[in-house]
GROMACS .gro file of C-alpha atoms in nm:
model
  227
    1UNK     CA    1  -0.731  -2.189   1.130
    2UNK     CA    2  -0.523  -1.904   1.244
    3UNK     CA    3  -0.703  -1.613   1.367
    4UNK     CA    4  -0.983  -1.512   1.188
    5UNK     CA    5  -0.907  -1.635   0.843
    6UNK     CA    6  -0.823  -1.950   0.706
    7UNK     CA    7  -0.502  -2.070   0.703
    8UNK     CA    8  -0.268  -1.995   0.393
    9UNK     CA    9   0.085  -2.165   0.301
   10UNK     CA   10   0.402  -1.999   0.188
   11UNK     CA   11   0.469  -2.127  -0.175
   12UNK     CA   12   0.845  -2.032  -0.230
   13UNK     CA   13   1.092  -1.798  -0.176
   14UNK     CA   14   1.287  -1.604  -0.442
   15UNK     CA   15   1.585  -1.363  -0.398
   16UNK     CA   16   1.535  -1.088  -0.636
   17UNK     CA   17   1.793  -0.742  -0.617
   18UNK     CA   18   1.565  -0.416  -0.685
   19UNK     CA   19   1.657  -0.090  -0.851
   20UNK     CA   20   1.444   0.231  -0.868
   21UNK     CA   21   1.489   0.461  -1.111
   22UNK     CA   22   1.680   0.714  -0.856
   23UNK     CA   23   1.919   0.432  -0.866
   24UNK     CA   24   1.838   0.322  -0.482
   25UNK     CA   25   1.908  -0.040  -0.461
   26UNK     CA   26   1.871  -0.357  -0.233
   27UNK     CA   27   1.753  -0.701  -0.231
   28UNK     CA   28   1.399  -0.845  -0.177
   29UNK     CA   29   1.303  -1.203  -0.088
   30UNK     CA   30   0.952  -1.235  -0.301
   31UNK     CA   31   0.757  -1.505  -0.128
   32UNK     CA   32   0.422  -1.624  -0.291
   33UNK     CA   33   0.170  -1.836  -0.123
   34UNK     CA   34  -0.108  -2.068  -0.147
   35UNK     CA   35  -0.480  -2.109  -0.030
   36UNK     CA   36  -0.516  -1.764  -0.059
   37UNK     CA   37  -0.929  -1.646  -0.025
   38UNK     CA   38  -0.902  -1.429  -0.343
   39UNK     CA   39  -0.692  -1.662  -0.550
   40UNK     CA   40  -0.491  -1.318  -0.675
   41UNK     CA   41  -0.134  -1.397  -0.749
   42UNK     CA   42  -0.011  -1.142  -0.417
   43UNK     CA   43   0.359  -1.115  -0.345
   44UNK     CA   44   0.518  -1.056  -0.014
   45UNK     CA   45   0.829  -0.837  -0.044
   46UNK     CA   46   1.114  -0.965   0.260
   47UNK     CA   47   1.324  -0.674   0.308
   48UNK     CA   48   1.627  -0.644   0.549
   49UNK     CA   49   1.603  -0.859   0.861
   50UNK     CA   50   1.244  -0.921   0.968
   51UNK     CA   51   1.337  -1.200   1.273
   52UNK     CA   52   1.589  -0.926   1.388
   53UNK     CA   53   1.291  -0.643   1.385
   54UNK     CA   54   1.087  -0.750   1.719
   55UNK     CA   55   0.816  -0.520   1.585
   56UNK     CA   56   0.809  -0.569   1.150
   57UNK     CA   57   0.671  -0.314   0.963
   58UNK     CA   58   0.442  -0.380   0.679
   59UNK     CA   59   0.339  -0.216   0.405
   60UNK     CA   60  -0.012  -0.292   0.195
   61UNK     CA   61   0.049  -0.209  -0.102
   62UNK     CA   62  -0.210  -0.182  -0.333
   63UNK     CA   63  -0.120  -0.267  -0.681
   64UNK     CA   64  -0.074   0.104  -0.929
   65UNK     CA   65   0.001  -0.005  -1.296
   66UNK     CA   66   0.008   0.396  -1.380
   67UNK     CA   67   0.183   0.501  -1.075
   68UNK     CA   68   0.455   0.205  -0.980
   69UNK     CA   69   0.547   0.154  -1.317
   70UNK     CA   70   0.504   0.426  -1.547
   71UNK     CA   71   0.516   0.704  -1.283
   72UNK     CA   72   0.180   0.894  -1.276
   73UNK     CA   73   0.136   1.170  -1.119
   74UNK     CA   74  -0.195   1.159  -1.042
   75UNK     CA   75  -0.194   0.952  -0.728
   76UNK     CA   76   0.104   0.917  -0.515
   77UNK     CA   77   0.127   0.532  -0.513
   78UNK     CA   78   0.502   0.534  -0.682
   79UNK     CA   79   0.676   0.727  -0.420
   80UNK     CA   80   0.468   0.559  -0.177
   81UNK     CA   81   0.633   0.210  -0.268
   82UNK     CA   82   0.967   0.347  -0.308
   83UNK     CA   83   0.957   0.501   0.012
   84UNK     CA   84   0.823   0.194   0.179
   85UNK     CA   85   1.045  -0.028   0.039
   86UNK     CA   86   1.375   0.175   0.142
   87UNK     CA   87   1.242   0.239   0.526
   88UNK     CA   88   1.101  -0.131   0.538
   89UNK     CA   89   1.432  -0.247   0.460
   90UNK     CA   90   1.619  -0.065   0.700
   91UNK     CA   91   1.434  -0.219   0.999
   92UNK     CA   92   1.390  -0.564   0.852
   93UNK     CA   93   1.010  -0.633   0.771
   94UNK     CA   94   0.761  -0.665   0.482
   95UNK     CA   95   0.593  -0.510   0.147
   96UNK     CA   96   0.267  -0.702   0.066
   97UNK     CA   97   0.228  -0.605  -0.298
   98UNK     CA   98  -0.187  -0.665  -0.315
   99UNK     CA   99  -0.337  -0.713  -0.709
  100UNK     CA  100  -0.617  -0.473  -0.652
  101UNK     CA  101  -0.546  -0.190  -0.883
  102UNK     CA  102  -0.844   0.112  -0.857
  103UNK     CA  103  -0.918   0.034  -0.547
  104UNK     CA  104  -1.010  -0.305  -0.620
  105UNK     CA  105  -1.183  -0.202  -0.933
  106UNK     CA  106  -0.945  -0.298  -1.195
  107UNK     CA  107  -0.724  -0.158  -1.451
  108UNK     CA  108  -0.962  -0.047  -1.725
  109UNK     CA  109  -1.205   0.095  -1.476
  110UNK     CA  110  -0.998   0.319  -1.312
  111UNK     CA  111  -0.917   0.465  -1.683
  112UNK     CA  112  -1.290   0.505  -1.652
  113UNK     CA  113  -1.237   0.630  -1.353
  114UNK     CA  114  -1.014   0.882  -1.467
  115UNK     CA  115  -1.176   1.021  -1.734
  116UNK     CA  116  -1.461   1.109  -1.527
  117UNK     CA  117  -1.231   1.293  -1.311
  118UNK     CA  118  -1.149   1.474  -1.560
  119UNK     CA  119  -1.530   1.549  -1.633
  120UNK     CA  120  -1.557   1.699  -1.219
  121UNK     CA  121  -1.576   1.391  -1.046
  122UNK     CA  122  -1.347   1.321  -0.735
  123UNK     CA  123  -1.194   0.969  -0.695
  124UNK     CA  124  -1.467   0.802  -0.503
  125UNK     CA  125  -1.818   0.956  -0.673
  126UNK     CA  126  -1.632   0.847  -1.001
  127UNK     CA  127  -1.602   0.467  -0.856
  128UNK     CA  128  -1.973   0.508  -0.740
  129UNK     CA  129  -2.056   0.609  -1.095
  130UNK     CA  130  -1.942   0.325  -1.210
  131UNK     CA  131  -2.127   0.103  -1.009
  132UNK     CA  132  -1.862   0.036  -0.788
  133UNK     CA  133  -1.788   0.110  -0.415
  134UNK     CA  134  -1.628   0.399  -0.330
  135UNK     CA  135  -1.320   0.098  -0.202
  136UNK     CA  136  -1.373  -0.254  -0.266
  137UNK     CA  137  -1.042  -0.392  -0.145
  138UNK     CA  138  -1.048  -0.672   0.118
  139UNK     CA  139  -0.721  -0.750   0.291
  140UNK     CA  140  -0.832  -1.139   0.431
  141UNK     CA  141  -0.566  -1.233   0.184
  142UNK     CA  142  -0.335  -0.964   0.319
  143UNK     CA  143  -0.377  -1.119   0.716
  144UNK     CA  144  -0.340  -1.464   0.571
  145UNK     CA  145   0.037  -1.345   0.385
  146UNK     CA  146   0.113  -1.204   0.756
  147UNK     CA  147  -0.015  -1.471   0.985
  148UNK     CA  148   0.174  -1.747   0.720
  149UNK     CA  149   0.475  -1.518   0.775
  150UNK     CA  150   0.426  -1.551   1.144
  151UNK     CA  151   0.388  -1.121   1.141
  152UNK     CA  152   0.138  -1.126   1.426
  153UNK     CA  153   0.198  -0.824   1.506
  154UNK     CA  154   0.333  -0.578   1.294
  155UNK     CA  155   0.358  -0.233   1.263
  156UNK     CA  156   0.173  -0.090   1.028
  157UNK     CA  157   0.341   0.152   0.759
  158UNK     CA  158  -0.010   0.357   0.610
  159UNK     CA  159  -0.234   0.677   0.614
  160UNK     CA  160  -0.529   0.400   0.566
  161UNK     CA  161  -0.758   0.413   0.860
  162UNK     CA  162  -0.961   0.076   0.666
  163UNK     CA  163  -0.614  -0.098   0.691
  164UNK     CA  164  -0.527  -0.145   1.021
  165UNK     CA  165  -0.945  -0.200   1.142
  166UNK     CA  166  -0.986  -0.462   0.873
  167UNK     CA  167  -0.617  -0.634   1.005
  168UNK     CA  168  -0.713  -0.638   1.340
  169UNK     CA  169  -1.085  -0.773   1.278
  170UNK     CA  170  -0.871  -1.085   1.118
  171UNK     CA  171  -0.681  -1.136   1.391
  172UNK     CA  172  -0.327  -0.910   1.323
  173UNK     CA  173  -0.252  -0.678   1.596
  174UNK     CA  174  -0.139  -0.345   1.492
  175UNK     CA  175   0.133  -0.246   1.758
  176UNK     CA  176   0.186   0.085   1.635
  177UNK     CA  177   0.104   0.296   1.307
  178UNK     CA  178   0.274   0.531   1.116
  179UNK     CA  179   0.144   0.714   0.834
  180UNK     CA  180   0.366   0.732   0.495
  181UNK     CA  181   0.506   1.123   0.389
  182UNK     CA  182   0.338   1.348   0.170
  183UNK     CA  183   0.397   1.291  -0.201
  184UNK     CA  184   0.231   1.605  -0.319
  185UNK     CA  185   0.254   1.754  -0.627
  186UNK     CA  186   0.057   1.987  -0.822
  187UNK     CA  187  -0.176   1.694  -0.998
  188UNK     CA  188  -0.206   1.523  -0.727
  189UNK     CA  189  -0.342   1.747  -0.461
  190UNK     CA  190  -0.715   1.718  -0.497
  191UNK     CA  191  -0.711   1.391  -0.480
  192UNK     CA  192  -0.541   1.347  -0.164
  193UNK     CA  193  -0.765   1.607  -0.016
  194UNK     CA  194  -1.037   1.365  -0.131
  195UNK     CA  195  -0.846   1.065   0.015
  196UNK     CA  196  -0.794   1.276   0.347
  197UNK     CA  197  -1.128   1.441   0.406
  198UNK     CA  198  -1.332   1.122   0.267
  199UNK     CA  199  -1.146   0.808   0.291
  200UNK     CA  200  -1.037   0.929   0.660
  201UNK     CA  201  -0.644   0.905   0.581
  202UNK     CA  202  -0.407   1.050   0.834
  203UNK     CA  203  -0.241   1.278   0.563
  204UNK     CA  204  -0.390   1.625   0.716
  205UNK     CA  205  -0.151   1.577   0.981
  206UNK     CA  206   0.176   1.611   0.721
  207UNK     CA  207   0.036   1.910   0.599
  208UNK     CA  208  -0.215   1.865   0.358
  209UNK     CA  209  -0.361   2.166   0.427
  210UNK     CA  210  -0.120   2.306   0.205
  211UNK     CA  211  -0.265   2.184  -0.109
  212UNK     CA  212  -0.414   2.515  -0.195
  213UNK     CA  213  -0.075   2.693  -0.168
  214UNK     CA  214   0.265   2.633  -0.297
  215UNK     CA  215   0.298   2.231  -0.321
  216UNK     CA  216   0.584   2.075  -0.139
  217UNK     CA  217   0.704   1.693  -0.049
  218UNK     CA  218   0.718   1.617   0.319
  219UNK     CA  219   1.019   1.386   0.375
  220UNK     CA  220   0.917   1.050   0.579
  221UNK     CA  221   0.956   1.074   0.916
  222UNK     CA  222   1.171   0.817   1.146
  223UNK     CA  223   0.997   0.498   1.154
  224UNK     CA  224   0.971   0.447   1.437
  225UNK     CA  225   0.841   0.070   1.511
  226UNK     CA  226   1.122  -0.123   1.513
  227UNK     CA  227   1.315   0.050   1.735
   0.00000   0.00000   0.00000
């Protein structure tokens, strides 16, 4: 056992190079693993030097079919993983790329989701109307990636108060957390206010509060936990 979760394996390591569609480039190790809780087919991203860190910082990920790939712009989970993956790899640390798309719901239910959005709804009553929790993600598979990593302790790259309690319950110490910058853009804004002034995410603090003006991206700040 290690920590509070069972122990998980590292299954192999692959070199892959990455390439955004702004043309930013590097190289990831992809590591999968085994004896995961969930049994999801997560990935572990190994960007830059982690060993060379002292601190790592980590990024949960939460898998976006809409956003990562095809580059919606109703949630801000695209920049989010670009961004993360270019200031992760500076410092030397890790991207765990988590299958739980909707917030754990699944693909076709956050479609669901969506359209009843569209109908009023904001992005947790529509999960609830589903007959879903407002966020049913668990990250026991998430502390089992870091601890078979040996990421300890890490610092955490999120706005995700949830993150860094449920990490630390299973026995990862978050050193030091920084929130991500402010991908806002004009179909995006109510639901980060939703995310911010429901879910508790430390987004307000960028600037938020700007939603009901002129929208406006707030570039990432210094790191700041590898240093």
């Amino acid at each position: 056992m290690t920590g509070a979760v069972r122990a998980a394996a590292i299954r192999r390591r692959i070199r892959i190079p990455l390439r955004f569609a702004d043309d930013y480039s590097t190289t990831a190790t992809v590591v999968s693993f085994t004896g995961l809780t969930d049994a999801q087919q997560h990935v572990a991203l190994e960007l830059g030097r982690p060993t060379a860190a002292g601190l790592p910082p980590v990024r949960l990920h939460s898998e976006c079919l809409t956003g990562d790939v095809f580059g919606s712009q109703r949630c801000d989970c695209g920049p989010q993983l670009r961004e993360a993956v270019e200031r992760i790899t500076k410092h030397g640390g890790y991207v765990l790329y988590l299958r739980q798309e909707g917030r754990g719901i699944g693909l076709y239910d956050k479609l669901d989701a969506y359209a009843l959005q569209d109908r009023g709804l904001d992005t947790y009553d529509a999960n609830l109307a589903l007959g879903h929790r407002a966020d049913e993600r668990d990250y026991t598979s998430a502390a089992q990636m870091l601890h078979a990593l040996g990421a300890n302790r890490i610092g955490l790259l999120s706005n995700n108060p949830d993150k860094s309690a449920q990490l630390a319950r299973l026995g990862i110490t978050i050193a030091r957390q920084v929130p991500t910058a402010l991908h806002l853009t004009g179909a995006n804004a109510a639901y980060l206010a939703t995310k911010a002034q429901r879910g508790g995410h430390d987004l307000l603090s960028l600037g938020l509060e700007r939603a009901a003006g002129p929208h406006r991206h707030a570039g990432p700040a210094h790191l700041g936990i590898a240093d």
